[in-house]
C-alpha cells in the first residue's frame, strides 16, 4: 500500500522481509518518525533506495541484568565444594559491592551495544541495584535507574525498565543479608521508585516501565498482593522456579511449588512474564501455558548456572508463549539463545526439531517468530514488522556463505543453526541504522569507557 512520501521519511528496501503477515520479496518500507508508515511488496527498487538483504523483525531481550556483563567470565573457576548458582551469587555480590552509577552506565552501555550487534532491539532491564555503595539510599530513588536509561539512550536500544522490589532474603519474609543492602527497599519506597522511573524513562522515545517483584523469596505474599494496584496496565516480571533448592524452600514454606503457589495466589495473565520457570510439573506447565503469561527463558544463563531445562516441548504443545533473555549477559546473542533452547530439548528427548509447530514446519522460523511475539508482549511493546510498529529491524547478509541458496524460513534455520550472529549485517532502531557490518556505530567509545570502569572495579 503506497502512501504519499513526505519530507523526512526514510525508505529502506529489502530483497526479502519477514513481515508480520509473512515472507515477502522486494519490500520497500517507508519510515516516518521512527514508525513503519507504509509497506510495499513486490516493489521495483528506485535508484535512490537504501537497499539491503533480508529484514527480520528485531528481537526483544526480555530479561537482562546489565551490570552482570562486567563479571562475565569471573565465575568459571571451580569452588571448594558444591559449585552451584549460590556460589555464583556470592561472586556477583562481591562484584556489585563497589559499583557506582557511572560504572553501571558504562557496563550497561556495552551490554546494550552487544545486544544490538547480537540481534536484540529492545531490552527488559530487571533492575535491582538501587542504592549507593554500602546500602544507603540515594536522595533520588531513580539514581541508578537513570544510569540504565542513559545507557539505553547512548546505545539506542529500546528499553522496558523493570525496577525490582526486593525486600527479603528468603521465603516467609526473612530479613535481608548484608550483601543485599544495595537492593532492598520496602513497598512505600518502591512506589516512589516507580513514579521516579516513569519520569526518567520519558527521555527515551518508546520506553515502558513495568514492575518486578524479584521472586517469591524476596517479596512477601502481602507485598505481592499490594502490587496489583501499582502494576495495573504494566508488564509484571518475576523470577520463579529457577533452582531446585528454591522449589524445596517454597514447598517447606507453603506446601506448594513456586509456580503452583503463584498461579493460585496472583492474577497471572498475559501481562505477566515468569522468568525461568525451569522446574515445573506437567500440571504447572499446562496451567502456565493456559494463563497467557509469557515464559521468560534464558537458555545461555540457565546452562551457565546449571539450572536445568525448561519443559519447552510440553509448554509449546499446550499453547504457551515464550521469549528469550540474556539474563546474566555472560554471552549476548539472540540466535544462540534460540539454538540452545532447541538443542536442550533435543538432548532431553533424544529427538530433532522439537519446537517446530508441526510436520514440515521450520524450527528456526517457528521459534524466531514465537520469541519475537512473546518477547514483545512481555515488554509491553508491539513486535513484528507491521504498519504502526517501530522500525526495529535486524538485517541479515544474504552474501553470508551459510545463507547461500536459502529463502524465507530456511534463512532462519541457517541463521540460527549454522551462521549465528556472524550473519547479522545491519540493525536499525526506529529506522536509524545503529549497527553496520555487524558493528555498532559508537563501539570504540563505549568499549573504552567499559574497560576504564572494569579497571576501577578490579583495582
Ligand atoms: Zn535474572
Tab-separated table of C-alpha atoms in Angstrom, residues 24 43 73 123 139 175 186 235 262 295 299 320 329 410 430 455-456:
chain	number	residue	atom	x	y	z
A	24	UNK	CA	7.644	-11.042	1.108
A	43	UNK	CA	8.121	-3.279	-5.487
A	73	UNK	CA	33.958	-14.992	32.846
A	123	UNK	CA	15.801	-4.900	26.409
A	139	UNK	CA	18.242	11.104	47.574
A	175	UNK	CA	15.479	-10.330	56.896
A	186	UNK	CA	10.000	-1.534	51.377
A	235	UNK	CA	4.168	-5.587	32.455
A	262	UNK	CA	1.864	-18.082	42.186
A	295	UNK	CA	7.731	-17.758	29.990
A	299	UNK	CA	18.970	-20.720	27.900
A	320	UNK	CA	2.354	-21.490	25.888
A	329	UNK	CA	24.865	-11.445	29.999
A	410	UNK	CA	15.240	-21.663	5.511
A	430	UNK	CA	13.218	3.351	14.729
A	455	UNK	CA	39.788	-1.272	35.647
A	456	UNK	CA	38.339	0.688	38.570
